[in-house]
mmCIF file of C-alpha atoms in Angstrom:
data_model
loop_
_atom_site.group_PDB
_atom_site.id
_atom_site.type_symbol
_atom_site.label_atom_id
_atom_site.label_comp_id
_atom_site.label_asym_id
_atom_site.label_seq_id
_atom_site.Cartn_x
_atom_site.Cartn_y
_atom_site.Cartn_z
ATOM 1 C CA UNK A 155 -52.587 -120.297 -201.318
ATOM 2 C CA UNK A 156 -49.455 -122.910 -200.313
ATOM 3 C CA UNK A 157 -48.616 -120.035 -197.485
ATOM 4 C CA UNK A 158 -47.030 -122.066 -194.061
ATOM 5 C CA UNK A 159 -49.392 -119.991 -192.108
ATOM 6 C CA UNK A 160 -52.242 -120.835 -194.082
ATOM 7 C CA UNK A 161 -51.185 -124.517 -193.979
ATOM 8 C CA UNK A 162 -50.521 -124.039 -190.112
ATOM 9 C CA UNK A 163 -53.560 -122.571 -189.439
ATOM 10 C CA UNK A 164 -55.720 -125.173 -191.431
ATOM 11 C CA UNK A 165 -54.023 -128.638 -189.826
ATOM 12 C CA UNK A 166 -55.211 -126.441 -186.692
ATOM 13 C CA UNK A 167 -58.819 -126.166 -187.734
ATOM 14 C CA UNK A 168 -58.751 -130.004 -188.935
ATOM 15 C CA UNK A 169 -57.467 -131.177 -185.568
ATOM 16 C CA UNK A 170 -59.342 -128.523 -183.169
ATOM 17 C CA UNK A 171 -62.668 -127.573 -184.911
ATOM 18 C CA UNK A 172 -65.367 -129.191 -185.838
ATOM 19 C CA UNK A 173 -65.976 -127.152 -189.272
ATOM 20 C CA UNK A 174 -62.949 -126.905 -192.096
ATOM 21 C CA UNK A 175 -61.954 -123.211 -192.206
ATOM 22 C CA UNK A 176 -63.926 -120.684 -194.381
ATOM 23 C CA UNK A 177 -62.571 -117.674 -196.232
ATOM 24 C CA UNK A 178 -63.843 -115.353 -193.305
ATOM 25 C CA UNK A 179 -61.211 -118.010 -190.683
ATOM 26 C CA UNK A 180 -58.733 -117.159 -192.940
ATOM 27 C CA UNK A 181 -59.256 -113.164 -193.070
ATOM 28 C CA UNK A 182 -59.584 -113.205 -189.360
ATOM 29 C CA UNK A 183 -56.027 -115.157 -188.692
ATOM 30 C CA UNK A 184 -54.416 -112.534 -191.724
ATOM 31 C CA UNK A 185 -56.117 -109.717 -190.090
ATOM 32 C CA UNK A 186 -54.999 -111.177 -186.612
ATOM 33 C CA UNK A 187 -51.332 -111.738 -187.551
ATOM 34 C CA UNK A 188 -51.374 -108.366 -189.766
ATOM 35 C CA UNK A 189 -50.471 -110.154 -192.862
ATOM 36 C CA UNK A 190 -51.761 -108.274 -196.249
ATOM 37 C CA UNK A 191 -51.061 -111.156 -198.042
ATOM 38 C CA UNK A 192 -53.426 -113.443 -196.942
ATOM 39 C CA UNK A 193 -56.338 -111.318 -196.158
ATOM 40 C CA UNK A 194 -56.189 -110.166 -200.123
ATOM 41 C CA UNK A 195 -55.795 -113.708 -201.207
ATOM 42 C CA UNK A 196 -58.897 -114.347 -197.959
ATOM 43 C CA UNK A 197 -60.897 -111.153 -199.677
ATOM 44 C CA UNK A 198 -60.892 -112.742 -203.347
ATOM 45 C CA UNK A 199 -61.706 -115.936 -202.286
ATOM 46 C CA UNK A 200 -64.905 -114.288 -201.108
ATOM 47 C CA UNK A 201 -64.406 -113.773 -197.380
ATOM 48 C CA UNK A 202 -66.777 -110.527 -196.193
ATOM 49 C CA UNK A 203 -65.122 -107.726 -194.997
ATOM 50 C CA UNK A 204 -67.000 -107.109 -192.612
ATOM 51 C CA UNK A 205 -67.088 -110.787 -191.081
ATOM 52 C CA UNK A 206 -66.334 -110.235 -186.807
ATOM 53 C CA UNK A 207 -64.259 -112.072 -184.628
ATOM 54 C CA UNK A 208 -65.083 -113.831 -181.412
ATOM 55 C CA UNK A 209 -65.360 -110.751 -179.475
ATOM 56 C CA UNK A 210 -67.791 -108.689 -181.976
ATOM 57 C CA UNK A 211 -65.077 -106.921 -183.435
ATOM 58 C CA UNK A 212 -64.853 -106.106 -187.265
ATOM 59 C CA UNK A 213 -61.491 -106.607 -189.358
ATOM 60 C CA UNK A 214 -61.604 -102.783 -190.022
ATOM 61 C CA UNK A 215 -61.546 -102.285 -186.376
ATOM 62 C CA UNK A 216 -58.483 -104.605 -185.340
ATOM 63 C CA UNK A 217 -56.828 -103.606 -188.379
ATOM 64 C CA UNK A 218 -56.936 -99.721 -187.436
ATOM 65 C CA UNK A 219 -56.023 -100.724 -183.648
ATOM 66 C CA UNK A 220 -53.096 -102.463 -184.653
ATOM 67 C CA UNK A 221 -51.825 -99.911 -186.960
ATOM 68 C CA UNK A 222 -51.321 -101.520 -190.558
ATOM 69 C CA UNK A 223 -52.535 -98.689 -193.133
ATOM 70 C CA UNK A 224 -52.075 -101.670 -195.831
ATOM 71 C CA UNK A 225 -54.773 -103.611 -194.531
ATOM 72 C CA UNK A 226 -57.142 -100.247 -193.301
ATOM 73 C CA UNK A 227 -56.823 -99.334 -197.186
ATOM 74 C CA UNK A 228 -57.779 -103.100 -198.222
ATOM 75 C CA UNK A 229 -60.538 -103.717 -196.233
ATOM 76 C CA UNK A 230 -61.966 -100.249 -197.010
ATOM 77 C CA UNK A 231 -61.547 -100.733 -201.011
ATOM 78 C CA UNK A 232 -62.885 -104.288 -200.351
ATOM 79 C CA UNK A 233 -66.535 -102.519 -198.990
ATOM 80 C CA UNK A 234 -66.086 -102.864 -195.527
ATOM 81 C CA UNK A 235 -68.599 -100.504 -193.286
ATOM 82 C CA UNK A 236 -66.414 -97.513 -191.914
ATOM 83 C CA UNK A 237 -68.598 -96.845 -189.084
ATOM 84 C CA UNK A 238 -69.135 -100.948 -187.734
ATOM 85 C CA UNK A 239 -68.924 -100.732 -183.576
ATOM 86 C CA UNK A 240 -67.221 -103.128 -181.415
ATOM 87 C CA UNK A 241 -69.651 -104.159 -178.163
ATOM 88 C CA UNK A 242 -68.811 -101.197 -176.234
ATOM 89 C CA UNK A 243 -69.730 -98.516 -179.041
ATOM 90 C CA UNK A 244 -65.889 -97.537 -180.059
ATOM 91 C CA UNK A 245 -65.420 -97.074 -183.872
ATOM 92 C CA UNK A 246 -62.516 -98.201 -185.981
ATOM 93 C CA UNK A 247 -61.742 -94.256 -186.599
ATOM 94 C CA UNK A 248 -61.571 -93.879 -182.032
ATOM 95 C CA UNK A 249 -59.522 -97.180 -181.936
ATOM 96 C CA UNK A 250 -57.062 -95.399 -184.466
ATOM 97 C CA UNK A 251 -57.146 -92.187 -182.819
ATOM 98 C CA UNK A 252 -56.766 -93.670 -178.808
ATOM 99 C CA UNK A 253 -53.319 -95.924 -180.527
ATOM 100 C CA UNK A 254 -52.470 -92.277 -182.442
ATOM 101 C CA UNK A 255 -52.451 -93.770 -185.755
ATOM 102 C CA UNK A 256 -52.642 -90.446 -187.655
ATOM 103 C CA UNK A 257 -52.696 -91.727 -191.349
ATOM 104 C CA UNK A 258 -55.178 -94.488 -190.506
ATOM 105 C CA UNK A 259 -57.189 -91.438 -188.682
ATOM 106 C CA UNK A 260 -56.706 -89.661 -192.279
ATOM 107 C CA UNK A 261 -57.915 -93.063 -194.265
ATOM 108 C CA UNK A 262 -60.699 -93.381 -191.624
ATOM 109 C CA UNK A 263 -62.245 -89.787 -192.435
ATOM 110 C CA UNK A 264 -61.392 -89.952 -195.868
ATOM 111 C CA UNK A 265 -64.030 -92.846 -196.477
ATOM 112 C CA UNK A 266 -66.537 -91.023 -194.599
ATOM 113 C CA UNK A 267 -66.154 -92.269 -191.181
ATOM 114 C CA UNK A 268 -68.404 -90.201 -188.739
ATOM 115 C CA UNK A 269 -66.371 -87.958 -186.754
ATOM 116 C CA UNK A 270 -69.329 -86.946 -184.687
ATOM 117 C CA UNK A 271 -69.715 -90.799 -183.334
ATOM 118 C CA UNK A 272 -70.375 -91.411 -179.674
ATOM 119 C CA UNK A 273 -69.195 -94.733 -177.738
ATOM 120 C CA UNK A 274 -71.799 -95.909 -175.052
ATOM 121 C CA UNK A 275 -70.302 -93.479 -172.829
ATOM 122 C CA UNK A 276 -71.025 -90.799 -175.498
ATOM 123 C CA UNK A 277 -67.320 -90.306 -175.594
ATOM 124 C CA UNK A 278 -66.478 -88.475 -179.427
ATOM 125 C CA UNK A 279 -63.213 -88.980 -181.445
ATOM 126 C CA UNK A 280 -62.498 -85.806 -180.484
ATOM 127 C CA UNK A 281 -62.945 -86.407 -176.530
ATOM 128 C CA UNK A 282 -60.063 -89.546 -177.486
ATOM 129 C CA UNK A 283 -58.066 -87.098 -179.583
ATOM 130 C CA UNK A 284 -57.671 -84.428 -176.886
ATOM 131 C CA UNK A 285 -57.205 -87.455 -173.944
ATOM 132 C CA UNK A 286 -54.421 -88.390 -176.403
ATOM 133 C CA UNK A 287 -53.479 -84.793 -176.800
ATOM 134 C CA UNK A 288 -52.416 -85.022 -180.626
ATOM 135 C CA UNK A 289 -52.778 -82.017 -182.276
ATOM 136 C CA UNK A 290 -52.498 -83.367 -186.008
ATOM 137 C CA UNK A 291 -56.004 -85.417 -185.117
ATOM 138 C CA UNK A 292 -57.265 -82.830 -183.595
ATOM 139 C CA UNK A 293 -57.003 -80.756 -186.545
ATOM 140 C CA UNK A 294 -58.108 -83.740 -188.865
ATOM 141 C CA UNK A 295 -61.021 -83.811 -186.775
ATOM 142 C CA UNK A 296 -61.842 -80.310 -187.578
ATOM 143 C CA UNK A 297 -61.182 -80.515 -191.153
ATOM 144 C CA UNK A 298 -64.441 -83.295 -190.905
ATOM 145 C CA UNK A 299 -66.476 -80.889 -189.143
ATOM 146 C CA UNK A 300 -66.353 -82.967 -185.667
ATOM 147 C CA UNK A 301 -69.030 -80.811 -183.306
ATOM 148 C CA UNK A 302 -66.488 -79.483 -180.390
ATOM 149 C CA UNK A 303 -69.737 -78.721 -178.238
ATOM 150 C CA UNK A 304 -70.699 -82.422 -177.312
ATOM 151 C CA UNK A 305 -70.858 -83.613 -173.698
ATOM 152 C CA UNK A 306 -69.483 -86.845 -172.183
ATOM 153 C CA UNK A 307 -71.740 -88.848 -169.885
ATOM 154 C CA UNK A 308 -70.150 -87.208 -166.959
ATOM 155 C CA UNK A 309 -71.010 -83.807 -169.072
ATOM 156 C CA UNK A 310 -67.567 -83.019 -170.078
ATOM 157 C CA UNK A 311 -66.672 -81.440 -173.469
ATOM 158 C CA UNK A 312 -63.589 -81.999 -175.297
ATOM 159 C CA UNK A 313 -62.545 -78.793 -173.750
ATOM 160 C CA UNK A 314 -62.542 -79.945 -169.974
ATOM 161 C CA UNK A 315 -60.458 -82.966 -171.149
ATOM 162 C CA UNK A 316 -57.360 -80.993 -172.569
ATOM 163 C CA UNK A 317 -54.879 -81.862 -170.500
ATOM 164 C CA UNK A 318 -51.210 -79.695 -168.797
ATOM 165 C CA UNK A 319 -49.657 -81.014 -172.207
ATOM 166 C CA UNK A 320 -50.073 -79.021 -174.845
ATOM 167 C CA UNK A 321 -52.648 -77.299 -172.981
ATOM 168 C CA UNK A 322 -52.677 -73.857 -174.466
ATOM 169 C CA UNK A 323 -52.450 -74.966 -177.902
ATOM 170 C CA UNK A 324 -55.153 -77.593 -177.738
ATOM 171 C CA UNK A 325 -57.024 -74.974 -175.844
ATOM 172 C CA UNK A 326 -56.599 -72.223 -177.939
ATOM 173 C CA UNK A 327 -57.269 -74.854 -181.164
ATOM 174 C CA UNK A 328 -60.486 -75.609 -180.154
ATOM 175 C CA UNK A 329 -61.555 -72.362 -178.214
ATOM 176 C CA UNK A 330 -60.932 -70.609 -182.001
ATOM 177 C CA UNK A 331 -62.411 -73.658 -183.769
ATOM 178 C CA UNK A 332 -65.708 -72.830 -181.044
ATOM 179 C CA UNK A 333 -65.612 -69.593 -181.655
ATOM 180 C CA UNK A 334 -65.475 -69.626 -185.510
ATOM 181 C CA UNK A 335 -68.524 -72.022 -185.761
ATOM 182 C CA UNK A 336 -70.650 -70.115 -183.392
ATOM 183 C CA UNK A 337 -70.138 -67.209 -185.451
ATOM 184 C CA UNK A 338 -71.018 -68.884 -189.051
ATOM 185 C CA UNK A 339 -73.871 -70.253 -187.640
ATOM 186 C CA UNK A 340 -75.093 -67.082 -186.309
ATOM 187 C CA UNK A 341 -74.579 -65.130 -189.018
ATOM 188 C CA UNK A 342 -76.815 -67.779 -191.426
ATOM 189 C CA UNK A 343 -79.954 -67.573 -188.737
ATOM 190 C CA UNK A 344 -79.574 -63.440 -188.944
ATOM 191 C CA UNK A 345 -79.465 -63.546 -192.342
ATOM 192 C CA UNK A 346 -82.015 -65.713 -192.680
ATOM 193 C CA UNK A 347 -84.060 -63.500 -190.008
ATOM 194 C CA UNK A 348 -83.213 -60.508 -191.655
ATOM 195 C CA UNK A 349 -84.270 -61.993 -195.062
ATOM 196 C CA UNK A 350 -87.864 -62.536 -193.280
ATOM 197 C CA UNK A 351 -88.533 -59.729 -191.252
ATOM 198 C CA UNK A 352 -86.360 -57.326 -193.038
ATOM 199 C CA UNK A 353 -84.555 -55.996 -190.433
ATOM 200 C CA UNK A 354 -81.421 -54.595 -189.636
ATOM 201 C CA UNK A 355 -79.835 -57.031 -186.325
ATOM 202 C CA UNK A 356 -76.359 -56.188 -185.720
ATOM 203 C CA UNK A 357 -73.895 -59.418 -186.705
ATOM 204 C CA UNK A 358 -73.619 -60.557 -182.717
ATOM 205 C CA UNK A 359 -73.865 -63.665 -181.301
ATOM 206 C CA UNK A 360 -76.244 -62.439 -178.130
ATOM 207 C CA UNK A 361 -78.881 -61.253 -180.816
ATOM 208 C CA UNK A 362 -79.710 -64.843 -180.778
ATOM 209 C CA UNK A 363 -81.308 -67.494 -177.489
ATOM 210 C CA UNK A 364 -78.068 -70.063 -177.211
ATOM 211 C CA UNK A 365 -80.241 -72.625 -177.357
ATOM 212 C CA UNK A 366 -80.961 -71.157 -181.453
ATOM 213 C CA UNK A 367 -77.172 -71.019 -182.060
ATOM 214 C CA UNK A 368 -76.733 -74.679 -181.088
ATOM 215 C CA UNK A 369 -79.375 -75.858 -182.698
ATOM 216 C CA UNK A 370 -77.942 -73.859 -185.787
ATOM 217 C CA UNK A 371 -74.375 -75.586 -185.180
ATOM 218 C CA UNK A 372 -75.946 -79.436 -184.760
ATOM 219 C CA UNK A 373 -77.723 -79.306 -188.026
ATOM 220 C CA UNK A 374 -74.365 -77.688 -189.884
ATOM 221 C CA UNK A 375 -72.423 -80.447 -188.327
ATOM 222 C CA UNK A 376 -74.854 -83.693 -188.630
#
């Protein structure tokens, strides 16, 4: 590792600090200075993935805020935890989606990150998506089975967020994507009834209590 930046970065920590530098220093200054080289060279030296800066934020989280798929798809082969929360709650996969960073929003989901996540605000991905108003996340979103029906600490949905742009087809995309989950859901707890009491309930939604129906559609979409 005779990388300038490397070398910089080490005179620095002679002079400065009162510790030499450690793998994790150097994963933090690649991750930092988006540089793919160093934090693989950082990585196999033994660094931790999932080391945080001075702020309590993890390298999977800076590295999906500043945009670099190269070093999202790193850290994530590398073990580092999808879902790790900076200090106010916010995700690496809500970082990604606020800076519209569709592939890393793709990468994010693909390695399991929770799509149903809440900030300490209980602000979604999706509330970020549709504040954003990107359709192509939105969708990604739905494709992970993110629950449309959760409220905001002021008691907003993703719905009352969409915004005059692109309002009717974030409006309609989620009204349908509502719609079609209230429906699935309903139709499992009649058949299900049906099944036990052997009856024969018409397929409607007001056959069931809401308060059934959501219940239904949080335990589909946990």
């Amino acid at each position: 590792m005779c990388n300038s930046k490397i070398l910089f970065f080490v005179i620095c920590s002679v002079f400065f600090n009162s510790r030499p530098m450690t793998g994790d220093d150097q994963l933090l200054y690649a991750i930092e200075s988006n540089n793919v080289e160093l934090a693989q060279a950082a990585l196999e030296s033994g660094a931790s993935p999932n080391v945080l800066d001075r702020n309590k934020d993890s390298c999977l989280y800076k590295a999906a805020e500043s945009g670099c798929l190269e070093l999202v798809d790193l850290l994530i082969a590398k073990g580092a935890t999808v879902n790790q929360k900076c200090c106010v709650g916010w995700s690496p996969l809500s970082r990604a989606i606020c800076k519209n960073h569709v592939q890393i929003v793709k990468a994010l989901l693909e390695a399991k990150a929770t799509p149903n996540s809440k900030d300490h605000c209980l602000v979604t991905p999706l509330h970020e998506a549709v504040t954003v108003a990107n359709l192509e996340i939105i969708q990604l979103l739905f494709a992970a089975k993110v629950n449309p029906f959760v409220k905001d600490k002021w008691g907003k949905t993703a719905t009352d967020l969409v915004k005059k742009k692109h309002a009717h087809d974030m409006g309609k995309l989620i009204s349908d994507y509502k719609s079609d989950i209230k429906l699935k859901a309903t139709r499992a707890v009649l058949f299900i009834l049906k099944r036990i009491y052997q009856t024969k309930s018409d397929d409607n939604c007001s056959e069931l209590p809401s308060d059934v129906v959501n219940a239904i559609i949080d335990y589909t979409l946990c």
